[in-house]
Amino acid sequence: MKKMGIFGVASLAVALGSTVYLSGTARADIDAKKLYMTHCKTCHGENGKPTDLGAGLEARDFTDAAWQAKATDEQIIKQITNGTPDKMMPFKEKLSNDEIKALVPVVRSFGKK
Ligand code: HEC
């Protein structure tokens, strides 16, 4: 095997990908608001107030100041990553770590008047 071929190209892509991941800066290519509208709106509503579906499953009102004050970013990330059985599906297979992190400010934005 003298040629670089597809495997060489793939490992180069992995190396580049992990550099971006490790740099940890905000990613301009992630449209977090759009991710929210695609994956979260059905239950958590367009403006953070739960829809009938969300409320039926006991989803929280993200505009609730008391909840915003209490919830940590880590908890929000963990909830999006792992979900809650029978209530909210986990997103760790659907979204990247960066995308999940990018959703935190969107959830936070609903608490601001
Ligand atoms: C199928 C409906 C559904 C979808 C879709 C959904 N959620 Fe949830 N979510 C829930 C329910 C129900 C809860 C309450 C879970 C519990 O009580 O443990 C919840 C809880 C949460 C919480 C924790 C609130 C707390 O109690 O601290 C956060 C944050 C959250 N969701 C964010 C999101 C985000 C961001 C998305 C999109 C990536 C999303 N959810 C998609 C139903 C949903």
mmCIF file of C-alpha atoms and ligand atoms in Angstrom:
data_model
loop_
_atom_site.group_PDB
_atom_site.id
_atom_site.type_symbol
_atom_site.label_atom_id
_atom_site.label_comp_id
_atom_site.label_asym_id
_atom_site.label_seq_id
_atom_site.Cartn_x
_atom_site.Cartn_y
_atom_site.Cartn_z
ATOM 1 C CA MET A 1 0.000 0.000 0.000
ATOM 2 C CA LYS A 2 1.979 2.925 -1.264
ATOM 3 C CA LYS A 3 -0.901 5.147 -2.241
ATOM 4 C CA MET A 4 -2.534 7.339 0.390
ATOM 5 C CA GLY A 5 -5.996 6.360 -0.860
ATOM 6 C CA ILE A 6 -9.255 6.853 0.959
ATOM 7 C CA PHE A 7 -7.893 5.840 4.374
ATOM 8 C CA GLY A 8 -5.231 8.495 4.332
ATOM 9 C CA VAL A 9 -7.760 11.128 3.381
ATOM 10 C CA ALA A 10 -10.151 9.981 6.104
ATOM 11 C CA SER A 11 -7.558 10.128 8.874
ATOM 12 C CA LEU A 12 -6.517 13.577 7.714
ATOM 13 C CA ALA A 13 -10.146 14.684 8.010
ATOM 14 C CA VAL A 14 -10.344 13.195 11.526
ATOM 15 C CA ALA A 15 -7.165 15.043 12.527
ATOM 16 C CA LEU A 16 -8.540 18.342 11.227
ATOM 17 C CA GLY A 17 -11.895 17.714 12.888
ATOM 18 C CA SER A 18 -10.374 17.127 16.307
ATOM 19 C CA THR A 19 -8.307 20.302 16.032
ATOM 20 C CA VAL A 20 -11.499 22.289 15.553
ATOM 21 C CA TYR A 21 -13.148 20.451 18.435
ATOM 22 C CA LEU A 22 -10.245 20.991 20.849
ATOM 23 C CA SER A 23 -9.965 24.689 20.091
ATOM 24 C CA GLY A 24 -13.263 25.085 21.934
ATOM 25 C CA THR A 25 -14.212 28.423 20.397
ATOM 26 C CA ALA A 26 -17.770 29.252 19.377
ATOM 27 C CA ARG A 27 -18.482 27.784 15.994
ATOM 28 C CA ALA A 28 -19.771 30.239 13.449
ATOM 29 C CA ASP A 29 -21.124 27.443 11.274
ATOM 30 C CA ILE A 30 -23.681 26.306 13.865
ATOM 31 C CA ASP A 31 -27.072 27.982 13.632
ATOM 32 C CA ALA A 32 -28.277 27.184 17.147
ATOM 33 C CA LYS A 33 -31.609 28.917 16.784
ATOM 34 C CA LYS A 34 -32.349 26.816 13.718
ATOM 35 C CA LEU A 35 -31.351 23.645 15.606
ATOM 36 C CA TYR A 36 -33.787 24.615 18.350
ATOM 37 C CA MET A 37 -36.587 25.219 15.849
ATOM 38 C CA THR A 38 -35.858 21.851 14.212
ATOM 39 C CA HIS A 39 -35.407 19.635 17.280
ATOM 40 C CA CYS A 40 -36.896 21.320 20.337
ATOM 41 C CA LYS A 41 -39.806 23.549 19.317
ATOM 42 C CA THR A 42 -42.315 20.671 19.122
ATOM 43 C CA CYS A 43 -42.205 20.326 22.913
ATOM 44 C CA HIS A 44 -40.542 23.463 24.267
ATOM 45 C CA GLY A 45 -42.277 25.938 21.980
ATOM 46 C CA GLU A 46 -40.987 28.724 19.772
ATOM 47 C CA ASN A 47 -40.493 31.108 22.698
ATOM 48 C CA GLY A 48 -39.585 28.617 25.443
ATOM 49 C CA LYS A 49 -43.133 28.084 26.662
ATOM 50 C CA PRO A 50 -44.065 24.402 26.428
ATOM 51 C CA THR A 51 -46.507 23.326 23.734
ATOM 52 C CA ASP A 52 -49.492 21.138 24.626
ATOM 53 C CA LEU A 53 -47.326 18.130 23.807
ATOM 54 C CA GLY A 54 -44.485 19.394 26.001
ATOM 55 C CA ALA A 55 -46.770 20.393 28.856
ATOM 56 C CA GLY A 56 -48.422 16.962 28.758
ATOM 57 C CA LEU A 57 -44.975 15.445 29.323
ATOM 58 C CA GLU A 58 -44.271 17.983 32.089
ATOM 59 C CA ALA A 59 -41.709 20.043 30.211
ATOM 60 C CA ARG A 60 -40.526 23.136 31.982
ATOM 61 C CA ASP A 61 -41.290 26.710 31.033
ATOM 62 C CA PHE A 62 -37.927 28.162 29.965
ATOM 63 C CA THR A 63 -39.227 31.699 30.595
ATOM 64 C CA ASP A 64 -39.505 30.876 34.321
ATOM 65 C CA ALA A 65 -36.912 33.133 36.004
ATOM 66 C CA ALA A 66 -36.662 30.883 39.074
ATOM 67 C CA TRP A 67 -35.737 27.902 36.906
ATOM 68 C CA GLN A 68 -33.240 29.956 34.872
ATOM 69 C CA ALA A 69 -31.546 31.066 38.089
ATOM 70 C CA LYS A 70 -31.346 27.522 39.419
ATOM 71 C CA ALA A 71 -30.340 25.558 36.318
ATOM 72 C CA THR A 72 -26.633 25.396 35.489
ATOM 73 C CA ASP A 73 -25.250 25.240 31.954
ATOM 74 C CA GLU A 74 -23.909 21.776 32.801
ATOM 75 C CA GLN A 75 -27.403 20.574 33.715
ATOM 76 C CA ILE A 76 -28.821 21.926 30.475
ATOM 77 C CA ILE A 77 -26.066 20.240 28.440
ATOM 78 C CA LYS A 78 -26.593 16.992 30.325
ATOM 79 C CA GLN A 79 -30.343 17.073 29.786
ATOM 80 C CA ILE A 80 -29.993 17.660 26.040
ATOM 81 C CA THR A 81 -27.334 14.939 25.797
ATOM 82 C CA ASN A 82 -29.099 12.244 27.817
ATOM 83 C CA GLY A 83 -32.766 13.289 27.849
ATOM 84 C CA THR A 84 -35.244 11.765 30.296
ATOM 85 C CA PRO A 85 -36.729 8.310 29.635
ATOM 86 C CA ASP A 86 -40.337 8.495 28.349
ATOM 87 C CA LYS A 87 -40.253 12.299 28.366
ATOM 88 C CA MET A 88 -37.453 13.720 26.255
ATOM 89 C CA MET A 89 -35.286 11.803 23.814
ATOM 90 C CA PRO A 90 -31.492 12.047 24.148
ATOM 91 C CA PHE A 91 -29.742 14.099 21.481
ATOM 92 C CA LYS A 92 -26.232 12.690 21.798
ATOM 93 C CA GLU A 93 -26.651 10.654 18.599
ATOM 94 C CA LYS A 94 -28.323 13.435 16.649
ATOM 95 C CA LEU A 95 -26.269 16.479 17.607
ATOM 96 C CA SER A 96 -22.547 17.033 18.098
ATOM 97 C CA ASN A 97 -21.110 18.253 21.415
ATOM 98 C CA ASP A 98 -20.627 21.671 19.868
ATOM 99 C CA GLU A 99 -24.227 21.804 18.697
ATOM 100 C CA ILE A 100 -25.506 20.802 22.136
ATOM 101 C CA LYS A 101 -23.357 23.480 23.783
ATOM 102 C CA ALA A 102 -24.581 26.041 21.269
ATOM 103 C CA LEU A 103 -28.170 25.367 22.374
ATOM 104 C CA VAL A 104 -27.502 26.582 25.932
ATOM 105 C CA PRO A 105 -27.616 30.313 25.046
ATOM 106 C CA VAL A 106 -30.809 29.681 23.070
ATOM 107 C CA VAL A 107 -32.468 28.123 26.135
ATOM 108 C CA ARG A 108 -31.094 31.021 28.243
ATOM 109 C CA SER A 109 -32.415 33.629 25.812
ATOM 110 C CA PHE A 110 -36.001 32.680 26.664
ATOM 111 C CA GLY A 111 -35.449 33.765 30.265
ATOM 112 C CA LYS A 112 -34.459 37.296 29.298
ATOM 113 C CA LYS A 113 -37.210 39.849 29.210
HETATM 114 C C1 HEC B 1 -40.630 15.065 22.911
HETATM 115 C C2 HEC B 1 -40.657 16.376 23.503
HETATM 116 C C3 HEC B 1 -39.329 17.072 23.741
HETATM 117 C C4 HEC B 1 -38.377 17.458 22.821
HETATM 118 C C5 HEC B 1 -38.418 17.266 21.317
HETATM 119 C C6 HEC B 1 -37.333 18.131 23.569
HETATM 120 N N1 HEC B 1 -37.630 18.147 24.902
HETATM 121 FE FE1 HEC B 1 -36.519 18.998 26.369
HETATM 122 N N2 HEC B 1 -37.797 18.269 27.763
HETATM 123 C C7 HEC B 1 -38.970 17.596 27.498
HETATM 124 C C8 HEC B 1 -39.595 17.201 28.758
HETATM 125 C C9 HEC B 1 -40.903 16.459 28.884
HETATM 126 C C10 HEC B 1 -38.719 17.646 29.773
HETATM 127 C C11 HEC B 1 -38.883 17.430 31.283
HETATM 128 C C12 HEC B 1 -38.047 16.229 31.613
HETATM 129 C C13 HEC B 1 -38.031 15.892 33.069
HETATM 130 O O1 HEC B 1 -38.932 16.301 33.789
HETATM 131 O O2 HEC B 1 -37.103 15.184 33.466
HETATM 132 C C14 HEC B 1 -37.618 18.324 29.126
HETATM 133 C C15 HEC B 1 -36.562 18.924 29.786
HETATM 134 C C16 HEC B 1 -35.620 19.736 29.187
HETATM 135 C C17 HEC B 1 -34.638 20.519 29.886
HETATM 136 C C18 HEC B 1 -34.415 20.523 31.396
HETATM 137 C C19 HEC B 1 -35.308 21.458 32.111
HETATM 138 C C20 HEC B 1 -35.166 21.203 33.594
HETATM 139 O O3 HEC B 1 -36.094 20.667 34.162
HETATM 140 O O4 HEC B 1 -34.128 21.515 34.167
HETATM 141 C C21 HEC B 1 -33.924 21.194 28.956
HETATM 142 C C22 HEC B 1 -32.786 22.181 29.194
HETATM 143 C C23 HEC B 1 -34.438 20.800 27.668
HETATM 144 N N3 HEC B 1 -35.480 19.922 27.847
HETATM 145 C C24 HEC B 1 -33.970 21.269 26.469
HETATM 146 C C25 HEC B 1 -34.330 20.742 25.233
HETATM 147 C C26 HEC B 1 -33.673 21.071 23.985
HETATM 148 C C27 HEC B 1 -32.562 22.099 23.846
HETATM 149 C C28 HEC B 1 -34.260 20.316 23.017
HETATM 150 C C29 HEC B 1 -33.882 20.232 21.550
HETATM 151 C C30 HEC B 1 -32.536 19.812 21.254
HETATM 152 C C31 HEC B 1 -35.322 19.540 23.654
HETATM 153 N N4 HEC B 1 -35.313 19.818 24.999
HETATM 154 C C32 HEC B 1 -36.205 18.684 22.991
HETATM 155 C C33 HEC B 1 -39.496 17.330 26.253
HETATM 156 C C34 HEC B 1 -38.838 17.513 25.053
#
